[in-house]
Coordinates of C-alpha atoms in Angstrom, one line a residue:
M1 CA -109.5 -95.5 71.3
S2 CA -109.4 -91.6 71.5
R3 CA -105.2 -90.3 71.0
G4 CA -103.6 -87.0 69.8
G5 CA -102.7 -88.4 66.5
G6 CA -105.1 -90.1 65.6
K7 CA -107.1 -94.2 65.3
G8 CA -104.0 -96.7 65.9
P9 CA -104.3 -100.6 67.2
S10 CA -107.3 -102.1 68.6
L11 CA -107.0 -103.8 73.2
K12 CA -107.4 -106.3 72.1
D13 CA -103.8 -106.4 70.0
K14 CA -102.0 -104.9 73.2
L15 CA -103.6 -107.5 75.3
D16 CA -101.1 -109.7 77.1
G17 CA -102.5 -112.2 78.8
N18 CA -104.4 -110.4 82.1
E19 CA -102.2 -107.0 81.3
L20 CA -103.0 -103.8 79.5
D21 CA -100.6 -100.9 78.1
L22 CA -102.1 -98.2 77.3
S23 CA -99.0 -95.8 78.2
L24 CA -97.3 -93.3 76.1
C25 CA -100.4 -93.4 73.7
D26 CA -101.6 -90.3 74.2
L27 CA -105.3 -90.5 75.5
N28 CA -107.4 -87.1 76.2
E29 CA -109.8 -89.8 77.6
V30 CA -110.4 -93.5 78.3
P31 CA -111.9 -95.8 76.6
V32 CA -114.2 -97.2 78.4
R33 CA -116.5 -99.2 76.0
E34 CA -113.9 -100.9 75.1
L35 CA -112.3 -101.9 78.0
A36 CA -115.5 -103.2 79.5
A37 CA -115.3 -105.5 76.3
L38 CA -111.7 -106.7 77.9
P39 CA -113.3 -108.5 81.2
K40 CA -109.4 -110.2 81.7
A41 CA -107.7 -106.9 81.8
T42 CA -107.1 -106.7 85.3
I43 CA -104.1 -104.6 85.3
L44 CA -104.7 -101.8 83.1
D45 CA -102.1 -99.5 82.5
L46 CA -103.0 -95.5 81.6
S47 CA -99.5 -93.5 82.5
C48 CA -98.1 -91.0 81.2
N49 CA -101.3 -89.6 78.6
N50 CA -103.2 -86.4 79.0
L51 CA -106.0 -87.1 80.8
I52 CA -108.3 -84.6 83.1
S53 CA -110.5 -86.4 84.3
L54 CA -111.9 -90.3 84.7
P55 CA -115.7 -90.7 83.1
S56 CA -117.9 -91.8 85.6
D57 CA -118.7 -95.2 83.3
F58 CA -115.4 -96.1 84.4
C59 CA -116.3 -96.7 87.7
S60 CA -117.9 -99.6 86.4
L61 CA -114.7 -101.5 85.1
M62 CA -115.3 -103.9 88.4
H63 CA -112.8 -105.9 87.2
L64 CA -109.7 -104.2 87.8
V65 CA -107.2 -104.7 90.0
K66 CA -104.3 -103.1 89.4
L67 CA -104.6 -99.3 87.9
D68 CA -101.6 -97.5 87.0
L69 CA -103.1 -93.7 86.5
S70 CA -99.6 -91.5 87.2
K71 CA -98.2 -89.3 84.9
N72 CA -101.4 -87.5 83.6
R73 CA -103.4 -84.5 84.6
L74 CA -106.4 -85.5 87.0
Q75 CA -107.9 -83.3 88.7
Q76 CA -110.5 -85.3 90.8
L77 CA -111.7 -88.8 90.7
P78 CA -115.6 -89.7 90.2
L79 CA -117.6 -89.4 93.0
D80 CA -118.4 -93.7 92.9
F81 CA -114.6 -94.8 92.8
G82 CA -115.0 -96.4 96.0
R83 CA -117.1 -99.2 92.9
L84 CA -114.1 -100.6 91.8
V85 CA -113.5 -102.8 95.2
N86 CA -111.7 -105.4 93.8
L87 CA -108.7 -102.9 93.0
Q88 CA -105.7 -103.5 95.1
H89 CA -103.2 -101.5 93.4
L90 CA -103.7 -98.0 92.5
D91 CA -100.9 -95.6 91.2
L92 CA -102.1 -91.6 91.2
L93 CA -98.2 -90.7 90.7
N94 CA -97.5 -87.1 89.2
N95 CA -101.8 -85.0 89.2
R96 CA -103.1 -82.6 90.5
L97 CA -105.6 -84.2 93.0
V98 CA -106.4 -82.6 95.7
T99 CA -108.8 -84.4 97.6
L100 CA -110.4 -87.8 97.2
P101 CA -113.8 -89.2 96.6
V102 CA -115.6 -90.1 100.3
S103 CA -116.2 -93.2 97.9
F104 CA -112.6 -94.6 98.5
A105 CA -113.0 -95.6 101.3
Q106 CA -115.2 -98.8 100.2
L107 CA -111.4 -99.8 98.7
K108 CA -111.7 -102.1 101.1
N109 CA -108.9 -104.7 98.9
L110 CA -106.4 -101.6 98.5
K111 CA -103.2 -102.6 99.3
W112 CA -100.8 -100.6 97.8
L113 CA -101.7 -96.5 97.1
D114 CA -99.1 -93.8 95.4
L115 CA -100.3 -90.1 95.4
K116 CA -97.0 -88.6 95.6
D117 CA -96.4 -85.3 93.4
N118 CA -99.8 -84.4 93.6
P119 CA -101.2 -81.0 95.6
L120 CA -102.9 -83.0 97.7
D121 CA -104.7 -81.1 101.0
P122 CA -101.9 -80.3 104.0
V123 CA -104.3 -83.1 106.0
L124 CA -104.5 -85.8 103.4
A125 CA -101.4 -85.3 102.3
K126 CA -99.7 -85.6 105.6
V127 CA -101.9 -89.1 106.6
A128 CA -100.8 -90.3 102.9
G129 CA -97.0 -90.1 103.9
D130 CA -93.7 -90.3 101.5
C131 CA -94.4 -93.9 99.0
L132 CA -90.4 -94.0 98.5
D133 CA -90.6 -98.1 99.0
E134 CA -93.3 -100.8 98.6
K135 CA -93.7 -101.1 102.6
Q136 CA -94.3 -96.5 102.4
C137 CA -96.4 -97.6 100.4
K138 CA -98.6 -99.8 101.6
Q139 CA -98.8 -97.7 104.8
A140 CA -99.9 -94.8 102.5
A141 CA -102.6 -97.6 101.2
V142 CA -103.7 -98.6 105.0
K143 CA -103.8 -95.2 106.6
V144 CA -105.3 -93.1 103.5
L145 CA -108.5 -95.8 103.6
Q146 CA -108.3 -95.1 107.5
H147 CA -108.6 -91.6 107.5
M148 CA -111.7 -91.7 104.2
K149 CA -113.1 -93.8 106.1
A150 CA -113.1 -91.2 109.1
I151 CA -114.2 -88.8 106.6
Q152 CA -117.1 -91.0 105.3
S153 CA -117.9 -91.5 109.1
E154 CA -118.3 -88.3 110.4
Q155 CA -120.2 -87.4 107.2
D156 CA -122.8 -90.3 108.0
R157 CA -122.5 -88.8 110.8
Q158 CA -123.6 -85.1 109.6
R159 CA -125.8 -86.4 107.5
Q160 CA -127.7 -88.6 110.5
R161 CA -127.6 -84.8 112.0
K162 CA -129.0 -83.0 109.3
L163 CA -131.7 -85.7 109.0
Q164 CA -132.3 -85.3 112.7
A165 CA -132.9 -82.4 112.8
E166 CA -134.9 -82.5 109.9
R167 CA -136.8 -84.5 111.2
E168 CA -137.3 -82.8 114.7
M169 CA -138.0 -79.4 112.2
E170 CA -140.8 -82.0 110.6
K171 CA -142.4 -82.9 113.7
K172 CA -141.5 -79.1 115.1
R173 CA -143.7 -77.6 112.4
E174 CA -146.3 -80.9 112.2
A175 CA -146.6 -80.1 116.1
E176 CA -147.5 -76.6 115.2
Q177 CA -149.8 -77.1 112.4
R178 CA -151.6 -79.5 114.9
A179 CA -151.9 -76.9 117.6
K180 CA -153.1 -74.4 115.3
E181 CA -155.4 -76.9 114.0
A182 CA -156.6 -77.0 117.6
Q183 CA -157.1 -73.7 117.8
E184 CA -158.9 -73.3 114.7
R185 CA -161.1 -76.1 115.9
E186 CA -161.4 -74.0 120.0
L187 CA -162.3 -71.2 117.6
R188 CA -164.4 -72.5 115.7
K189 CA -166.3 -74.2 119.2
R190 CA -166.2 -71.0 120.5
E191 CA -167.4 -69.0 118.1
K192 CA -170.3 -71.8 117.4
A193 CA -171.4 -71.7 120.9
E194 CA -171.5 -67.7 121.1
E195 CA -173.8 -68.2 118.6
K196 CA -175.7 -71.0 120.0
E197 CA -176.0 -68.0 123.2
R198 CA -177.2 -65.5 120.8
R199 CA -179.7 -67.6 119.5
R200 CA -180.9 -68.5 123.1
R201 CA -181.1 -65.2 124.0
E202 CA -182.9 -64.3 121.2
Y203 CA -185.3 -67.0 121.7
D204 CA -185.9 -65.7 125.6
A205 CA -186.8 -63.0 124.5
Q206 CA -189.6 -63.9 121.6
K207 CA -190.5 -66.1 124.8
A208 CA -191.1 -63.3 126.8
A209 CA -192.3 -61.3 124.9
K210 CA -194.8 -63.3 123.8
Q211 CA -195.8 -64.0 126.9
E212 CA -196.2 -60.5 127.9
M213 CA -198.3 -60.0 125.0
E214 CA -200.1 -63.0 126.0
K215 CA -201.0 -61.2 129.9
K216 CA -201.9 -58.0 128.1
T217 CA -204.3 -59.5 125.9
K218 CA -205.5 -61.0 128.7
K219 CA -206.5 -58.7 131.3
E220 CA -208.1 -56.2 128.5
N221 CA -210.3 -58.8 127.5
V222 CA -210.5 -59.4 131.5
Q223 CA -210.9 -55.5 131.5
T224 CA -213.5 -55.7 129.1
R225 CA -215.9 -58.0 130.3
K226 CA -215.9 -56.4 133.9
P227 CA -218.4 -53.3 131.8
A228 CA -220.6 -55.4 129.8
S229 CA -220.8 -57.4 133.6
S230 CA -222.3 -54.5 135.3
S231 CA -224.6 -52.9 133.0
R232 CA -226.4 -55.9 133.2
P233 CA -228.8 -54.8 135.8
A234 CA -229.3 -52.2 134.0
Q235 CA -231.8 -54.3 131.2
P236 CA -234.8 -53.6 132.5
P237 CA -234.9 -50.4 132.5
R238 CA -234.6 -50.7 128.8
H239 CA -236.3 -53.6 127.9
R240 CA -239.4 -51.2 129.3
H241 CA -238.4 -48.0 127.2
S242 CA -238.2 -50.7 124.6
W243 CA -241.9 -51.7 125.1
S244 CA -242.8 -48.3 125.8
R245 CA -241.6 -47.4 122.0
S246 CA -243.4 -49.6 120.9
V247 CA -246.9 -49.1 121.7
L248 CA -246.1 -45.3 120.9
R249 CA -245.6 -47.0 117.3
V250 CA -249.0 -48.8 117.3
L251 CA -250.8 -46.2 118.4
L252 CA -249.0 -43.7 116.0
L253 CA -249.9 -46.8 113.5
V254 CA -253.0 -46.7 115.0
L255 CA -254.2 -42.8 114.3
L256 CA -252.6 -42.3 111.0
C257 CA -254.8 -45.4 110.0
V258 CA -257.4 -43.3 111.4
L259 CA -257.0 -40.7 109.5
C260 CA -256.2 -42.6 105.8
T261 CA -260.2 -43.7 106.8
L262 CA -261.6 -40.7 107.8
A263 CA -259.9 -39.4 104.9
A264 CA -261.0 -41.9 102.4
C265 CA -264.4 -41.2 103.6
R266 CA -265.1 -38.2 103.6
L267 CA -262.8 -37.1 100.7
T268 CA -263.9 -39.4 98.3
E269 CA -267.3 -42.0 96.7
L270 CA -266.9 -43.8 100.2
Q271 CA -268.4 -41.8 101.6
R272 CA -272.2 -42.8 101.0
Q273 CA -271.1 -46.5 102.5
P274 CA -272.2 -47.6 106.0
L275 CA -269.0 -48.0 107.6
C276 CA -267.9 -44.8 106.3
V277 CA -271.6 -42.9 106.7
S278 CA -270.6 -44.2 110.8
V279 CA -267.1 -42.5 110.5
N280 CA -268.4 -39.6 109.8
T281 CA -270.9 -39.2 112.4
L282 CA -268.5 -39.7 114.8
Y283 CA -266.3 -37.2 113.8
E284 CA -269.1 -34.6 113.2
D285 CA -269.9 -35.9 116.8
V286 CA -265.9 -35.3 118.0
V287 CA -265.5 -31.9 116.3
A288 CA -268.4 -30.9 118.3
A289 CA -267.8 -31.8 121.5
L290 CA -263.7 -30.9 120.8
Q291 CA -265.7 -26.9 119.9
N292 CA -268.4 -26.6 123.0
H293 CA -264.8 -27.3 125.4
K294 CA -263.6 -25.2 123.4
T295 CA -266.7 -22.5 124.3
L296 CA -266.8 -23.5 127.6
Q297 CA -263.5 -22.8 128.4
N298 CA -263.5 -19.6 126.7
M299 CA -266.6 -19.1 129.0
L300 CA -264.5 -20.5 132.5
Q301 CA -261.4 -17.4 131.0
Q302 CA -263.7 -14.9 130.9
N303 CA -265.3 -15.9 134.3
S304 CA -262.4 -16.2 135.6
Q305 CA -261.2 -12.4 134.3
Q306 CA -263.9 -10.6 135.6

């Protein structure tokens, strides 16, 4: 147990039945652990000490029925002070309290309350009133509980409105997100359709170009076949011309053979052969005939001139 001047007797030594008196002990803090070990101490007197605040685990002393915290320097009570649901008598005289925690509304068994000599909020001070006798203190308990329940209800409503606003905001964000996603899907769909239409136009253009090329090629082939067909009647003269050239080649070949034979018969040792003798004789006769023919032509020319 913390004091201003050191340790004193244990809490068990101060326990009298179900009442534990720790008043005037110069306490700076509440010995919650030792108090929790004494569940029989349902009446606790902590008045006239130097307490500035109560630890949060003080609210675990749910066995307390009567609590005296008067004439300390408490500036506030723990937020979960309402856990002391068995509390029936609460003395907070002459402290520095301005407000009470909202959980105070949960002290459903509270029958007696003294909040005098605290710098209370004006509204709370008016609700609490004076606690000059037993009746007024009981009325203070009832009125303060009603007031704190109203505050709790209002806070619950505000909390619900806030939650509702947050839910609506979340729904709005979700709706905006869905709208954005739908817009993006529509945009992708439109882009896909445009891409498909572009590819279809390219395909049609390529197909048309291919067809045009095929028509052009077909037309050129037809034009190429027409001159060929028009030249067919001239083929017989071409055949005749080829035949004449063949005959001329044969004659030239025969003449070449005759000249070769004549040269062989006149210039080589073959001239004494019977064939060559005949050839030479024939050659001399032809030459003589040609000379006579030339002499005759000269005579005729002279006569004509005369």
